Amino acid sequence: MTGKADGDRMNAVEITGKTKVAGVFGDPVEHSLSPAMHNAAFRRLGMDWVYVPFHVKPEQLGEAVRAVRALGLAGVNVTVPHKVAVMEHLDAVDEEARLIGAVNTVVHRDGRLVGYNTDGRGFLRSLAREAQVDPKGARVLILGAGGAAQAIACSLALHGAGAITIANRTVSKAEALAARVRERAPARAVPLAPGDPRFEEALAGAEIVVHTTTVGMYPRHQEEPLIPVERLRDGALVCDIVYRPRETALLRAAKARGLRVLTGEGMLAYQGAIAFELFTGRAAPEELMLAVLRERLAAGG
Ligand code: ATR
């Protein structure tokens, strides 16, 4: 099924001797929406580039990374389960990715492979573009402490968030993430277990709430929100990084309570846009990338 934005994908792709190749490494990889976003962007800008999915098994990750150099790929995105393991195969890792402890973008530049993490910055760009929110000085409550929470917490801290509370069912993971943030970034980071009496305070005080757990994600979309939205402050912004379904039970409840909400597909589109900029050195057609992503998600892609 082809929509309007996705029409860019339909322009014939002519592979030439000069075509530059980028791609994504994952296991599995066939559900990745990155090829559709990046190829639409290349077509829109008339660039002689293609973006290809590569199914890479964990035991072959090292060989696959060496192939980026051997085959002269321009760069690759790296997704589950390779984001941490890939780091040991690179020549350098940028500071934000090092703090996050994971890489989702590898750029091949002058024979060197440099790792970046665009997930957290993708979230920040989504905040800025779609909610017109600057997190500088803000009190943020993050629900969850997995890979996505790590990227978001570290990027928020590096970009000046005031106080970051991390609440997670397994409190040891919240503690580890808070320690990582405090060690390298000035933001105050507090770990909490959901039952902690200070959790109520964190709910009432948060200006930005970011839900990063798998609760409410398809096929668990019938699940109740993790937090009672009625206890959030008026004017709070509630973000859910889950993008299947587009509107989670948490966002529905937040809207009904009169709060502003931010859906999850923006983070996915903007992490791609920032990766595109790293690969190509050109500004990404980010509205197109977001539109392609929305069409694919709406079509069940
Ligand atoms: P991702 O990399 O996408 O962030 P992840 O690393 O698997 O995914 O992390 C999943 C997050 O969802 C974790 O914070 C997890 O909590 P635990 O650390 O306690 O496992 C959280 N999570 C998953 N199911 C949950 C549930 N039913 N209630 C609360 N938190 C849940």
mmCIF file of C-alpha atoms and ligand atoms in Angstrom:
data_model
loop_
_atom_site.group_PDB
_atom_site.id
_atom_site.type_symbol
_atom_site.label_atom_id
_atom_site.label_comp_id
_atom_site.label_asym_id
_atom_site.label_seq_id
_atom_site.Cartn_x
_atom_site.Cartn_y
_atom_site.Cartn_z
ATOM 1 C CA MET A 1 0.000 0.000 0.000
ATOM 2 C CA THR A 2 1.425 3.338 -1.050
ATOM 3 C CA GLY A 3 0.437 6.698 0.369
ATOM 4 C CA LYS A 4 1.332 10.204 -0.688
ATOM 5 C CA ALA A 5 4.563 10.716 1.228
ATOM 6 C CA ASP A 6 5.647 7.196 0.448
ATOM 7 C CA GLY A 7 5.265 8.005 -3.245
ATOM 8 C CA ASP A 8 8.893 9.156 -3.144
ATOM 9 C CA ARG A 9 9.821 5.531 -2.678
ATOM 10 C CA MET A 10 8.220 4.630 -5.981
ATOM 11 C CA ASN A 11 10.563 6.696 -8.123
ATOM 12 C CA ALA A 12 12.784 4.201 -9.885
ATOM 13 C CA VAL A 13 16.001 3.540 -7.997
ATOM 14 C CA GLU A 14 18.856 3.328 -10.435
ATOM 15 C CA ILE A 15 21.943 1.747 -8.923
ATOM 16 C CA THR A 16 25.083 3.091 -10.549
ATOM 17 C CA GLY A 17 28.795 2.579 -10.058
ATOM 18 C CA LYS A 18 28.746 5.598 -7.768
ATOM 19 C CA THR A 19 25.739 4.690 -5.646
ATOM 20 C CA LYS A 20 26.510 5.073 -1.954
ATOM 21 C CA VAL A 21 25.153 2.383 0.334
ATOM 22 C CA ALA A 22 23.925 2.742 3.908
ATOM 23 C CA GLY A 23 21.838 0.279 5.871
ATOM 24 C CA VAL A 24 20.722 -1.197 9.156
ATOM 25 C CA PHE A 25 22.033 -4.217 11.067
ATOM 26 C CA GLY A 26 19.491 -6.046 13.216
ATOM 27 C CA ASP A 27 18.256 -9.472 14.275
ATOM 28 C CA PRO A 28 15.462 -9.535 13.283
ATOM 29 C CA VAL A 29 15.520 -6.703 10.763
ATOM 30 C CA GLU A 30 12.660 -7.308 8.365
ATOM 31 C CA HIS A 31 10.233 -5.160 10.363
ATOM 32 C CA SER A 32 12.570 -2.159 10.386
ATOM 33 C CA LEU A 33 10.936 1.021 9.118
ATOM 34 C CA SER A 34 14.307 2.706 8.548
ATOM 35 C CA PRO A 35 14.748 1.620 4.894
ATOM 36 C CA ALA A 36 11.431 3.244 3.927
ATOM 37 C CA MET A 37 12.307 6.493 5.734
ATOM 38 C CA HIS A 38 15.863 6.808 4.437
ATOM 39 C CA ASN A 39 15.174 5.749 0.859
ATOM 40 C CA ALA A 40 12.288 8.217 0.632
ATOM 41 C CA ALA A 41 14.660 10.924 1.888
ATOM 42 C CA PHE A 42 17.339 10.027 -0.716
ATOM 43 C CA ARG A 43 14.766 10.119 -3.512
ATOM 44 C CA ARG A 44 13.353 13.446 -2.340
ATOM 45 C CA LEU A 45 16.817 15.025 -2.358
ATOM 46 C CA GLY A 46 17.774 13.341 -5.642
ATOM 47 C CA MET A 47 20.728 11.582 -4.018
ATOM 48 C CA ASP A 48 22.438 8.549 -5.550
ATOM 49 C CA TRP A 49 22.207 6.548 -2.316
ATOM 50 C CA VAL A 50 20.374 3.408 -1.162
ATOM 51 C CA TYR A 51 19.596 2.123 2.317
ATOM 52 C CA VAL A 52 19.447 -1.643 2.776
ATOM 53 C CA PRO A 53 18.382 -3.896 5.692
ATOM 54 C CA PHE A 54 21.017 -6.478 6.713
ATOM 55 C CA HIS A 55 20.059 -9.431 8.898
ATOM 56 C CA VAL A 56 23.112 -9.831 11.133
ATOM 57 C CA LYS A 57 23.265 -12.582 13.771
ATOM 58 C CA PRO A 58 25.025 -11.712 17.037
ATOM 59 C CA GLU A 59 27.863 -14.154 16.375
ATOM 60 C CA GLN A 60 28.590 -12.428 13.060
ATOM 61 C CA LEU A 61 28.446 -8.846 14.246
ATOM 62 C CA GLY A 62 32.234 -8.364 14.202
ATOM 63 C CA GLU A 63 32.501 -9.659 10.637
ATOM 64 C CA ALA A 64 29.578 -7.525 9.550
ATOM 65 C CA VAL A 65 31.167 -4.382 11.003
ATOM 66 C CA ARG A 66 34.458 -5.157 9.284
ATOM 67 C CA ALA A 67 32.462 -5.502 6.065
ATOM 68 C CA VAL A 68 31.312 -1.882 6.407
ATOM 69 C CA ARG A 69 34.937 -0.919 5.950
ATOM 70 C CA ALA A 70 35.762 -3.612 3.368
ATOM 71 C CA LEU A 71 32.764 -2.858 1.174
ATOM 72 C CA GLY A 72 32.965 0.890 1.595
ATOM 73 C CA LEU A 73 29.476 1.356 3.023
ATOM 74 C CA ALA A 74 28.773 4.960 4.006
ATOM 75 C CA GLY A 75 27.439 3.876 7.367
ATOM 76 C CA VAL A 76 24.877 1.727 9.136
ATOM 77 C CA ASN A 77 22.266 1.994 11.792
ATOM 78 C CA VAL A 78 22.450 -0.679 14.436
ATOM 79 C CA THR A 79 19.378 -2.001 16.153
ATOM 80 C CA VAL A 80 18.360 -4.752 18.589
ATOM 81 C CA PRO A 81 20.283 -6.758 19.781
ATOM 82 C CA HIS A 82 23.545 -5.144 18.640
ATOM 83 C CA LYS A 83 23.541 -1.631 20.110
ATOM 84 C CA VAL A 84 25.908 -2.402 22.989
ATOM 85 C CA ALA A 85 28.008 -5.183 21.426
ATOM 86 C CA VAL A 86 28.848 -3.110 18.346
ATOM 87 C CA MET A 87 30.898 -0.636 20.387
ATOM 88 C CA GLU A 88 33.925 -2.899 20.755
ATOM 89 C CA HIS A 89 34.276 -3.148 16.971
ATOM 90 C CA LEU A 90 34.516 0.607 16.306
ATOM 91 C CA ASP A 91 37.487 2.974 16.042
ATOM 92 C CA ALA A 92 35.824 5.684 18.124
ATOM 93 C CA VAL A 93 32.590 6.341 19.987
ATOM 94 C CA ASP A 94 31.210 9.832 20.425
ATOM 95 C CA GLU A 95 30.726 11.192 23.935
ATOM 96 C CA GLU A 96 26.930 11.045 24.057
ATOM 97 C CA ALA A 97 26.898 7.418 22.851
ATOM 98 C CA ARG A 98 29.582 6.552 25.394
ATOM 99 C CA LEU A 99 27.507 8.026 28.194
ATOM 100 C CA ILE A 100 24.393 6.195 26.983
ATOM 101 C CA GLY A 101 26.447 2.997 26.705
ATOM 102 C CA ALA A 102 25.061 2.096 23.278
ATOM 103 C CA VAL A 103 25.472 2.973 19.608
ATOM 104 C CA ASN A 104 22.695 3.069 17.011
ATOM 105 C CA THR A 105 24.578 4.764 14.154
ATOM 106 C CA VAL A 106 27.990 3.921 12.716
ATOM 107 C CA VAL A 107 29.541 6.391 10.289
ATOM 108 C CA HIS A 108 32.350 5.307 7.958
ATOM 109 C CA ARG A 109 34.560 8.334 7.524
ATOM 110 C CA ASP A 110 38.013 8.207 5.900
ATOM 111 C CA GLY A 111 38.437 4.528 6.722
ATOM 112 C CA ARG A 112 37.407 4.977 10.364
ATOM 113 C CA LEU A 113 34.208 3.725 11.959
ATOM 114 C CA VAL A 114 32.720 6.140 14.466
ATOM 115 C CA GLY A 115 29.726 5.293 16.666
ATOM 116 C CA TYR A 116 26.944 7.679 17.638
ATOM 117 C CA ASN A 117 23.650 7.356 19.438
ATOM 118 C CA THR A 118 20.795 9.366 17.920
ATOM 119 C CA ASP A 119 17.963 7.869 20.001
ATOM 120 C CA GLY A 120 18.072 10.387 22.845
ATOM 121 C CA ARG A 121 18.593 13.321 20.499
ATOM 122 C CA GLY A 122 15.731 11.983 18.388
ATOM 123 C CA PHE A 123 13.533 12.267 21.453
ATOM 124 C CA LEU A 124 14.771 15.810 22.144
ATOM 125 C CA ARG A 125 14.096 16.841 18.551
ATOM 126 C CA SER A 126 10.602 15.375 18.778
ATOM 127 C CA LEU A 127 10.040 17.391 21.976
ATOM 128 C CA ALA A 128 11.204 20.573 20.234
ATOM 129 C CA ARG A 129 9.450 20.105 16.894
ATOM 130 C CA GLU A 130 6.191 18.513 17.974
ATOM 131 C CA ALA A 131 5.615 19.868 21.484
ATOM 132 C CA GLN A 132 7.721 23.052 21.266
ATOM 133 C CA VAL A 133 9.302 22.088 24.585
ATOM 134 C CA ASP A 134 12.858 22.892 25.643
ATOM 135 C CA PRO A 135 13.801 20.562 28.515
ATOM 136 C CA LYS A 136 16.418 22.971 29.930
ATOM 137 C CA GLY A 137 15.922 23.165 33.667
ATOM 138 C CA ALA A 138 12.791 20.980 33.534
ATOM 139 C CA ARG A 139 11.797 18.393 36.110
ATOM 140 C CA VAL A 140 11.458 15.107 34.236
ATOM 141 C CA LEU A 141 10.027 11.780 35.376
ATOM 142 C CA ILE A 142 11.162 8.779 33.326
ATOM 143 C CA LEU A 143 9.224 5.523 33.704
ATOM 144 C CA GLY A 144 11.461 2.531 32.950
ATOM 145 C CA ALA A 145 15.214 2.022 32.864
ATOM 146 C CA GLY A 146 15.828 -0.107 29.745
ATOM 147 C CA GLY A 147 17.763 0.832 26.629
ATOM 148 C CA ALA A 148 15.396 3.569 25.492
ATOM 149 C CA ALA A 149 15.284 5.129 28.965
ATOM 150 C CA GLN A 150 19.087 5.114 29.060
ATOM 151 C CA ALA A 151 19.327 7.089 25.829
ATOM 152 C CA ILE A 152 16.617 9.562 26.818
ATOM 153 C CA ALA A 153 17.906 10.134 30.365
ATOM 154 C CA CYS A 154 21.492 10.720 29.214
ATOM 155 C CA SER A 155 20.551 13.050 26.358
ATOM 156 C CA LEU A 156 18.185 15.016 28.603
ATOM 157 C CA ALA A 157 20.953 15.376 31.170
ATOM 158 C CA LEU A 158 23.547 16.434 28.589
ATOM 159 C CA HIS A 159 21.121 18.989 27.199
ATOM 160 C CA GLY A 160 20.360 20.622 30.504
ATOM 161 C CA ALA A 161 17.292 18.994 32.087
ATOM 162 C CA GLY A 162 17.015 20.186 35.692
ATOM 163 C CA ALA A 163 16.151 17.062 37.648
ATOM 164 C CA ILE A 164 15.600 13.579 36.307
ATOM 165 C CA THR A 165 13.712 11.007 38.360
ATOM 166 C CA ILE A 166 13.934 7.452 37.058
ATOM 167 C CA ALA A 167 11.249 5.056 38.314
ATOM 168 C CA ASN A 168 11.564 1.393 37.455
ATOM 169 C CA ARG A 169 9.988 -1.863 38.617
ATOM 170 C CA THR A 170 13.503 -3.262 39.123
ATOM 171 C CA VAL A 171 15.014 -0.495 41.202
ATOM 172 C CA SER A 172 18.608 -1.669 40.749
ATOM 173 C CA LYS A 173 18.351 -0.748 37.049
ATOM 174 C CA ALA A 174 17.024 2.718 37.944
ATOM 175 C CA GLU A 175 19.939 3.117 40.371
ATOM 176 C CA ALA A 176 22.496 2.104 37.757
ATOM 177 C CA LEU A 177 21.063 4.538 35.218
ATOM 178 C CA ALA A 178 20.866 7.406 37.719
ATOM 179 C CA ALA A 179 24.493 6.800 38.712
ATOM 180 C CA ARG A 180 25.562 6.833 35.071
ATOM 181 C CA VAL A 181 23.777 10.140 34.488
ATOM 182 C CA ARG A 182 25.172 11.748 37.658
ATOM 183 C CA GLU A 183 28.718 10.655 36.946
ATOM 184 C CA ARG A 184 29.025 12.431 33.629
ATOM 185 C CA ALA A 185 26.293 15.058 33.408
ATOM 186 C CA PRO A 186 25.311 17.818 35.784
ATOM 187 C CA ALA A 187 21.602 16.967 36.055
ATOM 188 C CA ARG A 188 20.379 15.631 39.347
ATOM 189 C CA ALA A 189 19.180 12.051 38.810
ATOM 190 C CA VAL A 190 17.137 10.192 41.396
ATOM 191 C CA PRO A 191 16.264 6.481 41.160
ATOM 192 C CA LEU A 192 12.937 5.292 42.558
ATOM 193 C CA ALA A 193 10.944 2.106 42.918
ATOM 194 C CA PRO A 194 7.251 2.689 42.053
ATOM 195 C CA GLY A 195 6.209 1.935 45.653
ATOM 196 C CA ASP A 196 8.590 4.549 47.076
ATOM 197 C CA PRO A 197 6.749 7.298 49.012
ATOM 198 C CA ARG A 198 8.718 9.886 46.975
ATOM 199 C CA PHE A 199 7.034 8.580 43.832
ATOM 200 C CA GLU A 200 3.908 10.660 44.590
ATOM 201 C CA GLU A 201 6.080 13.739 44.880
ATOM 202 C CA ALA A 202 7.766 12.936 41.577
ATOM 203 C CA LEU A 203 4.359 12.532 39.907
ATOM 204 C CA ALA A 204 3.058 15.836 41.235
ATOM 205 C CA GLY A 205 6.254 17.714 40.418
ATOM 206 C CA ALA A 206 7.078 16.470 36.921
ATOM 207 C CA GLU A 207 6.786 18.930 34.053
ATOM 208 C CA ILE A 208 7.658 16.233 31.531
ATOM 209 C CA VAL A 209 6.777 12.543 31.963
ATOM 210 C CA VAL A 210 8.383 10.018 29.601
ATOM 211 C CA HIS A 211 7.042 6.471 29.490
ATOM 212 C CA THR A 212 9.662 4.041 28.113
ATOM 213 C CA THR A 213 8.490 0.605 29.269
ATOM 214 C CA THR A 214 6.847 -2.045 27.130
ATOM 215 C CA VAL A 215 3.553 -1.678 29.039
ATOM 216 C CA GLY A 216 0.817 -0.658 26.598
ATOM 217 C CA MET A 217 2.840 -1.724 23.562
ATOM 218 C CA TYR A 218 1.096 -3.945 21.012
ATOM 219 C CA PRO A 219 -0.014 -6.725 21.791
ATOM 220 C CA ARG A 220 -0.168 -5.531 25.422
ATOM 221 C CA HIS A 221 -2.143 -2.438 24.416
ATOM 222 C CA GLN A 222 -5.090 -3.240 26.688
ATOM 223 C CA GLU A 223 -2.937 -2.791 29.772
ATOM 224 C CA GLU A 224 -3.672 -0.056 32.264
ATOM 225 C CA PRO A 225 -1.272 2.925 32.347
ATOM 226 C CA LEU A 226 1.574 2.511 34.848
ATOM 227 C CA ILE A 227 0.759 5.787 36.600
ATOM 228 C CA PRO A 228 -2.381 7.525 37.843
ATOM 229 C CA VAL A 229 -2.533 10.520 35.494
ATOM 230 C CA GLU A 230 -4.916 12.383 37.799
ATOM 231 C CA ARG A 231 -2.004 12.927 40.183
ATOM 232 C CA LEU A 232 0.147 14.721 37.588
ATOM 233 C CA ARG A 233 0.349 18.509 37.696
ATOM 234 C CA ASP A 234 -1.763 20.683 35.377
ATOM 235 C CA GLY A 235 0.264 21.579 32.314
ATOM 236 C CA ALA A 236 2.481 18.488 32.420
ATOM 237 C CA LEU A 237 3.538 17.015 29.067
ATOM 238 C CA VAL A 238 3.099 13.240 28.879
ATOM 239 C CA CYS A 239 5.281 11.428 26.315
ATOM 240 C CA ASP A 240 5.019 7.780 25.367
ATOM 241 C CA ILE A 241 7.787 6.310 23.249
ATOM 242 C CA VAL A 242 5.565 3.345 22.369
ATOM 243 C CA TYR A 243 4.429 3.852 18.747
ATOM 244 C CA ARG A 244 2.345 0.724 18.269
ATOM 245 C CA PRO A 245 -0.418 1.626 19.036
ATOM 246 C CA ARG A 246 -0.012 5.301 18.158
ATOM 247 C CA GLU A 247 -2.170 6.404 21.071
ATOM 248 C CA THR A 248 -1.544 4.282 24.143
ATOM 249 C CA ALA A 249 -3.857 3.925 27.152
ATOM 250 C CA LEU A 250 -1.492 6.284 28.989
ATOM 251 C CA LEU A 251 -1.827 9.009 26.362
ATOM 252 C CA ARG A 252 -5.611 8.564 26.162
ATOM 253 C CA ALA A 253 -5.879 8.937 29.938
ATOM 254 C CA ALA A 254 -3.547 11.961 29.930
ATOM 255 C CA LYS A 255 -5.578 13.648 27.189
ATOM 256 C CA ALA A 256 -8.831 12.967 29.035
ATOM 257 C CA ARG A 257 -7.248 14.626 32.065
ATOM 258 C CA GLY A 258 -6.525 17.701 29.901
ATOM 259 C CA LEU A 259 -2.753 17.203 29.635
ATOM 260 C CA ARG A 260 -0.586 17.681 26.560
ATOM 261 C CA VAL A 261 0.733 14.478 25.001
ATOM 262 C CA LEU A 262 3.563 13.435 22.668
ATOM 263 C CA THR A 263 3.309 10.180 20.682
ATOM 264 C CA GLY A 264 6.251 7.849 20.117
ATOM 265 C CA GLU A 265 6.750 7.857 16.358
ATOM 266 C CA GLY A 266 8.461 11.256 16.444
ATOM 267 C CA MET A 267 11.439 9.861 18.364
ATOM 268 C CA LEU A 268 11.787 7.077 15.784
ATOM 269 C CA ALA A 269 11.565 9.451 12.817
ATOM 270 C CA TYR A 270 13.967 12.022 14.269
ATOM 271 C CA GLN A 271 16.592 9.481 15.358
ATOM 272 C CA GLY A 272 16.523 8.470 11.690
ATOM 273 C CA ALA A 273 16.752 12.083 10.530
ATOM 274 C CA ILE A 274 19.799 12.709 12.724
ATOM 275 C CA ALA A 275 21.424 9.488 11.464
ATOM 276 C CA PHE A 276 20.719 10.653 7.890
ATOM 277 C CA GLU A 277 22.515 13.909 8.665
ATOM 278 C CA LEU A 278 25.501 12.012 10.082
ATOM 279 C CA PHE A 279 25.695 9.692 7.057
ATOM 280 C CA THR A 280 25.264 12.346 4.366
ATOM 281 C CA GLY A 281 26.250 15.673 5.914
ATOM 282 C CA ARG A 282 22.963 17.111 4.603
ATOM 283 C CA ALA A 283 19.862 18.338 6.390
ATOM 284 C CA ALA A 284 17.271 15.554 6.481
ATOM 285 C CA PRO A 285 13.818 16.072 4.962
ATOM 286 C CA GLU A 286 12.457 15.293 8.392
ATOM 287 C CA GLU A 287 8.798 16.022 7.704
ATOM 288 C CA LEU A 288 8.905 13.540 4.842
ATOM 289 C CA MET A 289 10.588 10.929 7.045
ATOM 290 C CA LEU A 290 7.935 11.403 9.732
ATOM 291 C CA ALA A 291 5.140 11.240 7.146
ATOM 292 C CA VAL A 292 6.534 8.015 5.641
ATOM 293 C CA LEU A 293 6.801 6.482 9.083
ATOM 294 C CA ARG A 294 3.221 7.469 9.981
ATOM 295 C CA GLU A 295 1.915 5.989 6.734
ATOM 296 C CA ARG A 296 3.764 2.734 7.318
ATOM 297 C CA LEU A 297 2.511 2.483 10.885
ATOM 298 C CA ALA A 298 -1.046 3.320 9.855
ATOM 299 C CA ALA A 299 -0.836 0.600 7.193
ATOM 300 C CA GLY A 300 0.352 -1.869 9.850
ATOM 301 C CA GLY A 301 3.958 -1.773 8.567
HETATM 302 P P1 ATR B 1 13.907 -0.983 25.714
HETATM 303 O O1 ATR B 1 15.313 -1.294 25.273
HETATM 304 O O2 ATR B 1 12.930 -0.880 24.561
HETATM 305 O O3 ATR B 1 13.824 0.182 26.629
HETATM 306 P P2 ATR B 1 14.041 -3.065 27.704
HETATM 307 O O4 ATR B 1 15.481 -2.771 27.835
HETATM 308 O O5 ATR B 1 13.598 -4.474 27.535
HETATM 309 O O6 ATR B 1 13.395 -2.282 26.483
HETATM 310 O O7 ATR B 1 13.298 -2.400 28.952
HETATM 311 C C1 ATR B 1 11.964 -2.629 29.208
HETATM 312 C C2 ATR B 1 11.505 -1.727 30.342
HETATM 313 O O8 ATR B 1 10.112 -1.971 30.555
HETATM 314 C C3 ATR B 1 12.198 -2.006 31.670
HETATM 315 O O9 ATR B 1 12.310 -0.776 32.367
HETATM 316 C C4 ATR B 1 11.206 -2.934 32.362
HETATM 317 O O10 ATR B 1 11.257 -2.965 33.764
HETATM 318 P P3 ATR B 1 12.286 -3.977 34.518
HETATM 319 O O11 ATR B 1 13.634 -3.336 34.431
HETATM 320 O O12 ATR B 1 11.761 -4.024 35.913
HETATM 321 O O13 ATR B 1 12.193 -5.286 33.797
HETATM 322 C C5 ATR B 1 9.901 -2.306 31.939
HETATM 323 N N1 ATR B 1 8.736 -3.190 32.076
HETATM 324 C C6 ATR B 1 8.399 -4.212 31.281
HETATM 325 N N2 ATR B 1 7.249 -4.769 31.691
HETATM 326 C C7 ATR B 1 6.830 -4.074 32.796
HETATM 327 C C8 ATR B 1 5.706 -4.140 33.684
HETATM 328 N N3 ATR B 1 4.749 -5.052 33.513
HETATM 329 N N4 ATR B 1 5.628 -3.228 34.676
HETATM 330 C C9 ATR B 1 6.571 -2.287 34.847
HETATM 331 N N5 ATR B 1 7.655 -2.171 34.046
HETATM 332 C C10 ATR B 1 7.794 -3.041 33.030
#
